[in-house]
mmCIF file of C-alpha atoms in Angstrom:
data_model
loop_
_atom_site.group_PDB
_atom_site.id
_atom_site.type_symbol
_atom_site.label_atom_id
_atom_site.label_comp_id
_atom_site.label_asym_id
_atom_site.label_seq_id
_atom_site.Cartn_x
_atom_site.Cartn_y
_atom_site.Cartn_z
ATOM 1 C CA MET A 70 30.632 16.588 -30.651
ATOM 2 C CA ALA A 71 34.112 18.071 -30.623
ATOM 3 C CA LEU A 72 37.041 15.744 -30.101
ATOM 4 C CA ASP A 73 39.610 16.447 -27.403
ATOM 5 C CA PHE A 74 41.375 19.796 -27.202
ATOM 6 C CA TYR A 75 45.098 19.110 -26.861
ATOM 7 C CA TYR A 76 46.362 22.376 -25.393
ATOM 8 C CA GLU A 77 50.061 21.723 -26.145
ATOM 9 C CA GLU A 78 49.331 21.332 -29.854
ATOM 10 C CA TYR A 79 48.462 25.023 -29.941
ATOM 11 C CA TYR A 80 51.688 26.376 -28.457
ATOM 12 C CA VAL A 81 54.507 23.846 -28.926
ATOM 13 C CA SER A 82 56.828 25.316 -31.565
ATOM 14 C CA LYS A 83 59.857 23.818 -33.331
ATOM 15 C CA THR A 84 61.279 27.303 -33.863
ATOM 16 C CA ALA A 85 60.850 28.147 -30.174
ATOM 17 C CA ASN A 86 62.418 24.857 -29.060
ATOM 18 C CA LYS A 87 65.339 25.207 -31.485
ATOM 19 C CA ASN A 88 66.096 28.750 -30.334
ATOM 20 C CA GLY A 89 65.431 28.396 -26.593
ATOM 21 C CA ILE A 90 62.377 30.680 -26.703
ATOM 22 C CA ASN A 91 59.704 30.356 -24.017
ATOM 23 C CA ASN A 92 56.431 29.984 -25.934
ATOM 24 C CA THR A 93 54.232 28.988 -23.000
ATOM 25 C CA PRO A 94 50.949 30.940 -22.859
ATOM 26 C CA GLY A 95 51.187 33.464 -20.039
ATOM 27 C CA VAL A 96 54.880 34.242 -20.573
ATOM 28 C CA ASP A 97 53.916 37.780 -21.678
ATOM 29 C CA SER A 98 51.337 38.366 -18.927
ATOM 30 C CA ASN A 99 53.323 41.358 -17.671
ATOM 31 C CA LEU A 100 52.207 43.143 -20.881
ATOM 32 C CA GLY A 101 48.504 42.986 -19.979
ATOM 33 C CA SER A 102 45.627 40.724 -18.956
ATOM 34 C CA GLU A 103 44.976 39.831 -22.608
ATOM 35 C CA PHE A 104 48.262 37.902 -22.484
ATOM 36 C CA SER A 105 47.425 35.875 -19.368
ATOM 37 C CA GLU A 106 47.500 32.099 -19.676
ATOM 38 C CA ALA A 107 43.792 31.798 -18.811
ATOM 39 C CA THR A 108 42.785 34.289 -21.531
ATOM 40 C CA ILE A 109 44.976 32.723 -24.198
ATOM 41 C CA LYS A 110 43.886 29.183 -23.352
ATOM 42 C CA ASN A 111 40.251 30.264 -23.553
ATOM 43 C CA ASN A 112 40.883 31.829 -26.980
ATOM 44 C CA LEU A 113 42.630 28.695 -28.233
ATOM 45 C CA GLU A 114 39.771 26.487 -27.016
ATOM 46 C CA LYS A 115 37.360 28.664 -29.033
ATOM 47 C CA ILE A 116 39.520 28.238 -32.144
ATOM 48 C CA HIS A 117 39.519 24.485 -31.549
ATOM 49 C CA ILE A 118 35.732 24.263 -31.203
ATOM 50 C CA ASN A 119 34.811 26.691 -33.982
ATOM 51 C CA ILE A 120 37.588 26.196 -36.542
ATOM 52 C CA ILE A 121 39.913 23.227 -36.073
ATOM 53 C CA ASP A 122 37.462 20.569 -34.918
ATOM 54 C CA PRO A 123 34.946 21.134 -37.770
ATOM 55 C CA LEU A 124 37.798 21.320 -40.281
ATOM 56 C CA ARG A 125 39.308 18.058 -39.056
ATOM 57 C CA GLN A 126 35.933 16.318 -38.896
ATOM 58 C CA ASN A 127 35.526 17.055 -42.616
ATOM 59 C CA PHE A 128 39.076 16.101 -43.630
ATOM 60 C CA PRO A 129 39.721 12.777 -41.864
ATOM 61 C CA PRO A 130 41.454 10.918 -40.381
ATOM 62 C CA TYR A 131 40.928 12.609 -37.045
ATOM 63 C CA THR A 132 41.108 10.625 -33.834
ATOM 64 C CA ASN A 133 41.734 11.318 -30.164
ATOM 65 C CA GLY A 134 44.703 8.972 -30.495
ATOM 66 C CA GLY A 135 46.553 11.497 -32.624
ATOM 67 C CA SER A 136 45.995 10.364 -36.223
ATOM 68 C CA LYS A 137 45.039 13.429 -38.239
ATOM 69 C CA ASN A 138 45.113 14.944 -41.706
ATOM 70 C CA ILE A 139 44.909 18.635 -40.717
ATOM 71 C CA TRP A 140 48.028 19.849 -38.907
ATOM 72 C CA ILE A 141 48.700 23.074 -37.041
ATOM 73 C CA THR A 142 52.003 24.766 -37.895
ATOM 74 C CA SER A 143 51.494 27.821 -35.678
ATOM 75 C CA ALA A 144 48.851 28.968 -33.209
ATOM 76 C CA PHE A 145 49.916 30.878 -30.077
ATOM 77 C CA ARG A 146 53.161 32.845 -30.359
ATOM 78 C CA SER A 147 54.891 34.649 -27.503
ATOM 79 C CA LYS A 148 56.263 38.124 -28.200
ATOM 80 C CA SER A 149 59.799 36.724 -28.513
ATOM 81 C CA LEU A 150 58.762 33.977 -30.936
ATOM 82 C CA ASN A 151 56.664 36.366 -33.010
ATOM 83 C CA GLU A 152 59.675 38.713 -33.375
ATOM 84 C CA HIS A 153 62.144 35.952 -34.266
ATOM 85 C CA PRO A 154 63.679 36.289 -37.780
ATOM 86 C CA ASP A 155 62.392 32.822 -38.748
ATOM 87 C CA VAL A 156 58.814 33.919 -37.970
ATOM 88 C CA LYS A 157 58.692 37.640 -38.805
ATOM 89 C CA GLY A 158 55.178 38.095 -37.410
ATOM 90 C CA VAL A 159 53.559 41.521 -37.487
ATOM 91 C CA GLU A 160 53.792 43.373 -34.159
ATOM 92 C CA ASN A 161 50.122 43.005 -33.228
ATOM 93 C CA SER A 162 49.686 39.525 -34.715
ATOM 94 C CA GLN A 163 46.511 37.679 -33.697
ATOM 95 C CA HIS A 164 48.746 34.696 -32.937
ATOM 96 C CA ARG A 165 50.046 36.559 -29.868
ATOM 97 C CA TYR A 166 46.537 36.516 -28.344
ATOM 98 C CA GLY A 167 45.690 32.930 -29.313
ATOM 99 C CA HIS A 168 43.205 34.206 -31.903
ATOM 100 C CA ALA A 169 44.819 32.688 -35.016
ATOM 101 C CA VAL A 170 46.029 29.368 -36.345
ATOM 102 C CA ASP A 171 47.998 28.269 -39.421
ATOM 103 C CA VAL A 172 47.154 24.867 -40.891
ATOM 104 C CA PHE A 173 47.951 22.511 -43.749
ATOM 105 C CA SER A 174 46.673 19.125 -44.909
ATOM 106 C CA LEU A 175 48.728 15.990 -45.474
ATOM 107 C CA SER A 176 46.699 15.075 -48.570
ATOM 108 C CA HIS A 177 44.791 18.112 -49.865
ATOM 109 C CA PRO A 178 45.977 21.373 -51.459
ATOM 110 C CA THR A 179 45.623 24.501 -49.341
ATOM 111 C CA SER A 180 43.188 25.895 -51.930
ATOM 112 C CA LEU A 181 40.700 23.168 -50.960
ATOM 113 C CA ILE A 182 41.154 23.869 -47.231
ATOM 114 C CA PHE A 183 40.686 27.626 -47.816
ATOM 115 C CA ASN A 184 37.553 27.091 -49.925
ATOM 116 C CA TRP A 185 36.008 24.649 -47.465
ATOM 117 C CA CYS A 186 36.488 27.126 -44.610
ATOM 118 C CA TYR A 187 35.116 29.991 -46.724
ATOM 119 C CA GLN A 188 32.013 28.051 -47.735
ATOM 120 C CA ASN A 189 31.279 26.023 -44.599
ATOM 121 C CA LEU A 190 32.516 27.645 -41.391
ATOM 122 C CA PRO A 191 29.781 29.901 -39.961
ATOM 123 C CA GLN A 192 32.243 32.269 -38.282
ATOM 124 C CA TRP A 193 35.830 33.318 -38.890
ATOM 125 C CA GLY A 194 37.778 36.556 -38.908
ATOM 126 C CA GLN A 195 40.710 36.376 -41.324
ATOM 127 C CA LEU A 196 41.143 33.646 -43.923
ATOM 128 C CA ILE A 197 44.388 33.799 -45.895
ATOM 129 C CA TRP A 198 45.661 31.469 -48.619
ATOM 130 C CA GLU A 199 49.367 31.670 -47.870
ATOM 131 C CA TYR A 200 52.009 31.239 -50.591
ATOM 132 C CA PRO A 201 50.313 28.553 -52.704
ATOM 133 C CA GLU A 202 53.353 28.511 -54.994
ATOM 134 C CA TYR A 203 55.200 26.546 -52.276
ATOM 135 C CA GLY A 204 52.907 23.568 -52.897
ATOM 136 C CA GLY A 205 51.575 20.921 -50.554
ATOM 137 C CA TRP A 206 53.119 18.821 -47.815
ATOM 138 C CA GLN A 207 55.772 16.232 -48.621
ATOM 139 C CA ALA A 208 58.040 14.453 -46.146
ATOM 140 C CA GLY A 209 61.276 16.390 -45.725
ATOM 141 C CA LYS A 210 60.049 19.457 -47.616
ATOM 142 C CA LYS A 211 61.032 22.626 -45.733
ATOM 143 C CA GLN A 212 58.651 25.187 -47.217
ATOM 144 C CA ILE A 213 54.969 24.505 -47.886
ATOM 145 C CA SER A 214 51.783 26.506 -48.383
ATOM 146 C CA TRP A 215 49.400 26.997 -45.455
ATOM 147 C CA VAL A 216 46.061 28.577 -44.548
ATOM 148 C CA HIS A 217 45.823 31.236 -41.845
ATOM 149 C CA ILE A 218 42.486 31.383 -40.004
ATOM 150 C CA SER A 219 41.491 33.626 -37.116
ATOM 151 C CA TYR A 220 38.564 33.563 -34.726
ATOM 152 C CA VAL A 221 37.665 36.340 -32.286
ATOM 153 C CA GLU A 222 34.292 35.888 -30.644
ATOM 154 C CA GLY A 223 31.966 38.730 -31.645
ATOM 155 C CA GLU A 224 34.498 40.235 -34.060
ATOM 156 C CA ASN A 225 34.516 37.858 -37.023
ATOM 157 C CA ASP A 226 34.195 40.068 -40.092
ATOM 158 C CA LYS A 227 35.193 37.401 -42.646
ATOM 159 C CA THR A 228 38.064 39.052 -44.499
ATOM 160 C CA THR A 229 40.007 37.083 -47.104
ATOM 161 C CA ALA A 230 43.364 37.370 -48.834
ATOM 162 C CA ILE A 231 46.002 35.559 -50.829
ATOM 163 C CA ALA A 232 49.660 35.992 -49.867
ATOM 164 C CA THR A 233 52.039 35.301 -52.750
ATOM 165 C CA LYS A 234 55.272 36.495 -54.318
ATOM 166 C CA ARG A 235 53.918 35.672 -57.789
ATOM 167 C CA GLU A 236 52.784 38.794 -59.629
ATOM 168 C CA ASP A 237 50.653 36.767 -62.052
ATOM 169 C CA LEU A 238 48.495 35.521 -59.162
ATOM 170 C CA HIS A 239 47.945 39.065 -57.898
ATOM 171 C CA GLU A 240 46.988 40.089 -61.442
ATOM 172 C CA MET A 241 44.491 37.211 -61.759
ATOM 173 C CA TYR A 242 42.579 38.397 -58.702
ATOM 174 C CA LYS A 243 42.329 42.045 -59.807
ATOM 175 C CA SER A 244 39.015 41.331 -61.572
ATOM 176 C CA GLU A 245 37.386 40.577 -58.203
ATOM 177 C CA SER A 246 37.679 44.221 -57.034
ATOM 178 C CA THR A 247 40.457 43.290 -54.628
ATOM 179 C CA THR A 248 43.044 45.549 -52.978
ATOM 180 C CA ARG A 249 46.797 44.945 -52.933
ATOM 181 C CA LYS A 250 49.292 45.569 -50.143
ATOM 182 C CA GLY A 251 52.744 44.031 -50.517
ATOM 183 C CA ASP A 252 52.519 40.255 -50.785
ATOM 184 C CA TYR A 253 48.784 40.371 -49.951
ATOM 185 C CA THR A 254 45.782 40.773 -52.237
ATOM 186 C CA HIS A 255 42.726 41.279 -50.031
ATOM 187 C CA GLY A 256 39.128 40.415 -50.817
ATOM 188 C CA ILE A 257 39.484 37.252 -52.902
ATOM 189 C CA LYS A 258 36.417 35.043 -53.103
ATOM 190 C CA LEU A 259 37.828 31.564 -53.635
ATOM 191 C CA ALA A 260 41.278 30.010 -53.901
ATOM 192 C CA ASP A 261 41.760 28.860 -57.500
ATOM 193 C CA GLU A 262 44.225 25.979 -57.699
ATOM 194 C CA ASN A 263 44.063 26.140 -61.514
ATOM 195 C CA LEU A 264 45.965 29.445 -61.430
ATOM 196 C CA LEU A 265 49.070 27.608 -60.268
#
């Protein structure tokens, strides 16, 4: 059984707070019904049930009281937050619709989180191993690796990628018949921590 869905966890943003940006779901509702609060909240609840809850159940601790190992760095993003220079999200980012979440673990490398999702989650859309060269979480560290996961009911085609600025990592994945676009090599099978 899924543990509680804490709505605020999916839209509270340090970047938004620091820069006075309204990141409340529904703030962009004038752009279309897909940006209404009800639609975005429903999408975030589906991510919680199908992605975050199973992930947290398998990487404890995870309690309703707030103790957890898997943390969300970004889920919903308003148009203004997505366009902010500190975020640099693509124009049609799935985060804007509440269809995507970025996560990291306090005690496990992002390669392990990526591989667990790849091998165990029955449904997901995009799964991206993001900048593994940044390394794992440490108190006070400003830049860390993360895993991007999306979930769109009925449209989960299970695409994978690694995002990295290291050319050697892109080269290593060429043997898997992958395709390259900028920082992204698409179509990787598993995240290989040994490459780092």
